[in-house]
Coordinates of C-alpha atoms in Angstrom, one line a residue:
Chain A
M1 CA 111.7 45.0 100.7
T2 CA 108.6 44.2 102.8
D3 CA 106.3 47.1 101.4
S4 CA 103.4 46.4 98.8
Q5 CA 103.6 47.7 95.3
G6 CA 102.6 50.9 94.2
E7 CA 102.1 54.1 96.4
D8 CA 103.6 52.2 99.1
S9 CA 107.0 51.0 97.7
R10 CA 107.6 54.5 96.2
A11 CA 106.9 55.8 99.2
R12 CA 109.4 53.5 100.9
L13 CA 111.7 54.2 98.1
A14 CA 111.7 58.1 98.8
E15 CA 112.4 57.4 102.7
R16 CA 115.5 55.3 101.2
R17 CA 116.6 57.9 98.9
G18 CA 116.9 60.5 102.2
V19 CA 119.6 57.9 103.4
D20 CA 121.1 56.6 100.2
P21 CA 120.1 57.5 97.1
E22 CA 122.3 55.1 94.7
V23 CA 122.7 51.7 96.9
Y24 CA 119.6 49.4 98.7
Q25 CA 120.8 49.0 102.5
P26 CA 120.6 46.4 104.3
A27 CA 116.9 45.4 105.3
E28 CA 114.8 42.4 106.8
D29 CA 115.4 40.5 103.3
S30 CA 118.9 41.1 103.8
G31 CA 119.1 40.1 107.4
L32 CA 117.3 36.5 106.7
L33 CA 119.3 35.9 103.7
A34 CA 122.5 36.2 105.9
E35 CA 121.3 34.1 108.6
A36 CA 120.1 31.4 106.5
A37 CA 123.8 30.8 104.8
V38 CA 125.3 31.5 108.1
D39 CA 123.4 28.6 109.6
S40 CA 122.8 26.3 106.6
L41 CA 127.0 26.2 105.2
S42 CA 129.4 24.2 106.3
A43 CA 133.0 25.2 106.2
P44 CA 132.7 27.3 102.9
E45 CA 135.8 28.1 101.7
V46 CA 134.9 30.6 98.6
V47 CA 131.6 32.5 98.4
L48 CA 129.9 34.7 95.8
E49 CA 127.1 37.2 97.0
V50 CA 125.4 38.3 93.6
G51 CA 124.3 42.0 93.4
T52 CA 126.2 42.8 97.2
G53 CA 124.6 46.4 97.6
S54 CA 126.1 47.8 100.5
G55 CA 127.8 44.4 100.8
W56 CA 126.6 44.0 104.5
V57 CA 125.6 40.3 103.4
A58 CA 128.8 39.4 102.6
E59 CA 130.1 41.3 105.5
Q60 CA 127.8 39.2 107.9
V61 CA 129.1 35.9 106.0
H62 CA 132.7 36.5 106.4
A63 CA 132.3 37.4 110.0
A64 CA 130.8 34.4 111.3
T65 CA 132.1 31.5 108.8
G66 CA 135.6 32.8 107.8
A67 CA 135.1 32.4 104.1
R68 CA 136.5 34.3 101.1
V69 CA 133.1 36.1 100.4
V70 CA 133.7 37.9 97.0
G71 CA 130.6 40.6 96.0
S72 CA 129.4 41.7 92.6
D73 CA 127.3 44.3 91.7
L74 CA 126.1 46.0 88.5
N75 CA 125.9 49.6 90.3
P76 CA 129.4 51.3 90.7
H77 CA 128.8 53.5 93.9
A78 CA 127.3 49.6 95.2
C79 CA 131.0 48.2 94.4
R80 CA 132.7 50.9 96.4
Q81 CA 130.2 50.5 99.0
A82 CA 131.1 46.7 99.4
R83 CA 134.8 47.4 98.9
D84 CA 134.7 50.0 102.1
R85 CA 132.9 47.4 104.2
G86 CA 136.0 45.2 103.4
V87 CA 134.1 42.6 100.9
E88 CA 136.2 41.9 97.8
A89 CA 134.3 43.6 95.3
V90 CA 133.8 42.9 91.4
R91 CA 131.8 45.0 89.1
A92 CA 129.9 42.3 87.1
D93 CA 126.2 41.6 85.1
L94 CA 125.0 38.2 87.3
L95 CA 127.6 35.7 86.9
G96 CA 129.2 36.5 83.8
P97 CA 132.9 37.0 84.8
F98 CA 133.5 34.1 86.9
A99 CA 135.1 31.0 86.4
D100 CA 133.4 27.6 86.1
G101 CA 133.4 25.8 89.9
A102 CA 134.8 28.6 91.6
F103 CA 132.0 28.7 94.5
D104 CA 130.8 26.4 97.3
A105 CA 128.2 29.0 97.7
V106 CA 126.7 31.4 95.8
L107 CA 124.1 34.3 97.4
F108 CA 121.3 36.5 95.4
N109 CA 118.8 38.6 97.0
P110 CA 117.7 39.6 93.4
P111 CA 115.9 42.8 92.9
Y112 CA 112.0 41.4 92.9
L113 CA 109.5 44.1 92.7
P114 CA 106.7 43.6 89.9
T115 CA 107.4 47.1 88.0
D116 CA 104.7 49.0 85.5
P117 CA 106.8 49.5 82.6
D118 CA 105.8 52.9 81.9
N119 CA 106.4 53.5 85.9
E120 CA 109.7 52.6 85.9
W121 CA 112.3 55.0 87.4
D122 CA 115.5 54.5 85.5
D123 CA 118.2 54.9 88.0
W124 CA 120.7 52.9 90.5
M125 CA 117.7 52.5 93.0
E126 CA 115.1 51.2 90.3
H127 CA 118.3 48.7 89.3
A128 CA 118.5 47.5 93.0
L129 CA 114.5 47.0 93.7
S130 CA 112.7 46.4 90.3
G131 CA 112.2 43.1 88.9
G132 CA 110.5 44.1 86.0
E133 CA 107.1 43.4 84.8
D134 CA 106.6 40.1 86.7
G135 CA 109.6 40.4 89.1
R136 CA 111.5 37.7 87.7
R137 CA 113.7 40.0 85.1
L138 CA 117.4 38.4 86.4
I139 CA 116.0 35.5 88.4
G140 CA 115.3 33.1 85.1
P141 CA 119.1 34.5 83.9
F142 CA 120.8 34.0 87.1
L143 CA 119.0 30.3 87.5
Q144 CA 120.4 29.6 83.8
D145 CA 123.9 30.3 84.4
V146 CA 124.6 29.5 88.3
G147 CA 125.3 25.4 88.2
R148 CA 128.4 26.4 86.3
V149 CA 130.2 28.3 88.8
L150 CA 129.4 26.2 91.5
A151 CA 132.0 23.7 92.9
P152 CA 131.3 20.6 93.9
G153 CA 129.0 20.0 96.1
G154 CA 128.1 23.8 95.7
E155 CA 124.7 25.6 97.0
V156 CA 122.7 28.5 95.7
Y157 CA 120.8 30.5 98.3
L158 CA 118.1 33.3 96.7
L159 CA 115.6 35.0 98.2
V160 CA 112.2 34.7 96.8
S161 CA 109.2 36.9 97.6
S162 CA 105.8 35.9 97.4
L163 CA 105.4 39.1 95.2
T164 CA 107.6 37.3 92.8
G165 CA 105.8 34.5 92.3
Y166 CA 106.8 31.8 94.7
D167 CA 105.7 28.4 92.6
I168 CA 107.0 29.9 89.5
V169 CA 110.3 30.3 91.1
V170 CA 110.7 27.0 92.4
D171 CA 109.5 25.7 88.9
L172 CA 112.3 27.7 87.1
A173 CA 114.9 26.4 89.5
E174 CA 113.5 22.7 89.3
R175 CA 114.1 23.0 85.3
A176 CA 117.4 24.7 85.5
G177 CA 118.5 21.0 87.1
F178 CA 118.5 22.0 90.6
S179 CA 116.5 20.7 94.1
V180 CA 115.0 23.1 95.9
D181 CA 114.6 23.3 99.8
E182 CA 112.9 26.2 101.6
V183 CA 114.8 27.2 104.7
R184 CA 113.7 30.1 105.8
Q185 CA 110.2 31.9 105.6
E186 CA 109.0 35.1 107.3
S187 CA 105.8 36.6 106.8
Y188 CA 105.3 40.5 106.3
P189 CA 102.4 42.8 106.3
F190 CA 102.8 42.2 102.5
E191 CA 104.9 39.8 101.7
V192 CA 106.4 36.4 102.5
L193 CA 110.0 35.9 102.3
S194 CA 111.7 32.5 101.7
I195 CA 115.0 31.5 101.5
L196 CA 115.5 28.8 99.0
R197 CA 118.4 26.7 99.1
L198 CA 119.2 24.9 95.5
R199 CA 121.6 22.1 94.6
P200 CA 122.2 20.7 91.6
T201 CA 120.6 17.3 91.1
Chain B
M1 CA 141.6 43.8 94.2
K2 CA 143.7 40.9 95.8
E3 CA 146.0 39.0 93.0
S4 CA 144.6 36.0 94.0
L5 CA 141.0 37.2 92.6
M6 CA 142.5 35.7 89.1
E7 CA 141.7 32.6 90.0
I8 CA 138.1 33.2 90.1
I9 CA 137.4 35.9 87.3
R10 CA 137.3 35.3 83.6
C11 CA 136.5 37.4 80.7
P12 CA 132.8 37.7 80.8
I13 CA 132.7 37.5 76.7
D14 CA 134.3 33.9 76.3
K15 CA 135.6 32.8 79.6
H16 CA 138.8 32.5 79.2
E17 CA 141.5 33.4 81.9
L18 CA 142.6 37.0 82.2
E19 CA 146.0 38.7 82.0
L20 CA 146.9 41.2 84.8
A21 CA 148.9 44.3 84.0
V22 CA 149.3 46.2 87.5
E23 CA 149.8 50.2 87.4
D24 CA 149.3 50.7 91.5
R25 CA 149.6 48.3 94.1
E26 CA 149.1 49.3 98.1
D27 CA 149.0 47.4 101.0
G28 CA 149.0 44.0 99.1
E29 CA 146.1 44.7 96.8
I30 CA 146.1 45.8 93.3
M31 CA 144.5 49.7 93.5
A32 CA 144.9 50.3 89.4
G33 CA 145.2 48.3 86.1
M34 CA 144.5 46.5 83.2
L35 CA 143.0 43.2 82.8
S36 CA 143.1 41.3 79.6
C37 CA 141.4 38.9 77.6
P38 CA 144.5 36.9 75.4
E39 CA 141.6 35.6 73.4
C40 CA 139.2 38.3 72.3
G41 CA 141.5 40.9 72.7
E42 CA 139.1 42.9 75.2
T43 CA 140.7 44.7 78.3
Y44 CA 138.4 45.5 81.4
P45 CA 140.0 48.5 84.0
I46 CA 140.7 48.1 87.8
E47 CA 139.9 51.3 89.1
D48 CA 140.1 52.4 93.2
G49 CA 140.6 48.4 93.3
I50 CA 137.7 47.5 91.8
P51 CA 137.8 45.4 88.7
N52 CA 135.1 46.9 85.9
L53 CA 134.0 42.9 84.3
L54 CA 131.0 44.4 82.7
P55 CA 131.0 43.4 79.3
P56 CA 132.0 46.8 77.0
D57 CA 128.4 47.0 75.9
M58 CA 127.4 47.5 79.4
R59 CA 130.0 49.5 80.8
D60 CA 128.7 53.0 80.7
D61 CA 128.3 55.0 84.1
A62 CA 124.8 55.7 83.4
A63 CA 122.1 53.6 85.3
A64 CA 119.9 53.3 82.0

């Protein structure tokens, strides 16, 4: 998602719909998240990707690290695509059905485009892209619960766009009890994408 | 799903361990079955190898 808000993202959405109307497909943000996780993780055993979509990031992390990678998504079409890629797919709402201390790492590329509530599209692709009015619809609930599912020494890799409010997300993560490092940053025409590594303090 | 996923998944309502009833197994994977929570009594289906662990009020296939 490297486009701007409004008409640009709609045009891009329409273009994506020609390819797959229901499941977000790998883009620049996916590549950045996979690369950051693969480079930073040392011998993870069990990894969760929340909102795995097509399953591409989960597949990359499994291939590069040999870790067991579970992919969860709200969208049943995404769960099927991820499973077809060989990812262990679970249909879930964020971290709801996962055990305490189960994961060495949790990855999340959240839906983050700020969206006018009068302008929402009410379908699966909207769920994959829209972060609600402030772009942080799912980031807050995710940060409140993710510490619970981390094993000792576990880490979170969270993609943040400048469109979502970088400083606010860092602040939310710190308030939720994490130390925050930026392990990747890339500039695109309409946004800056960062990968934050969060460790419980 | 692999049976070893049972160590990782819990009831989304009360985080209790789940019980597994297998209906169909293929190549060591559970393709169809039912997960149930002995604590709250809620059940969660496994279809086409994918456990649906959404809370009951979110389970509709509709996007909204």
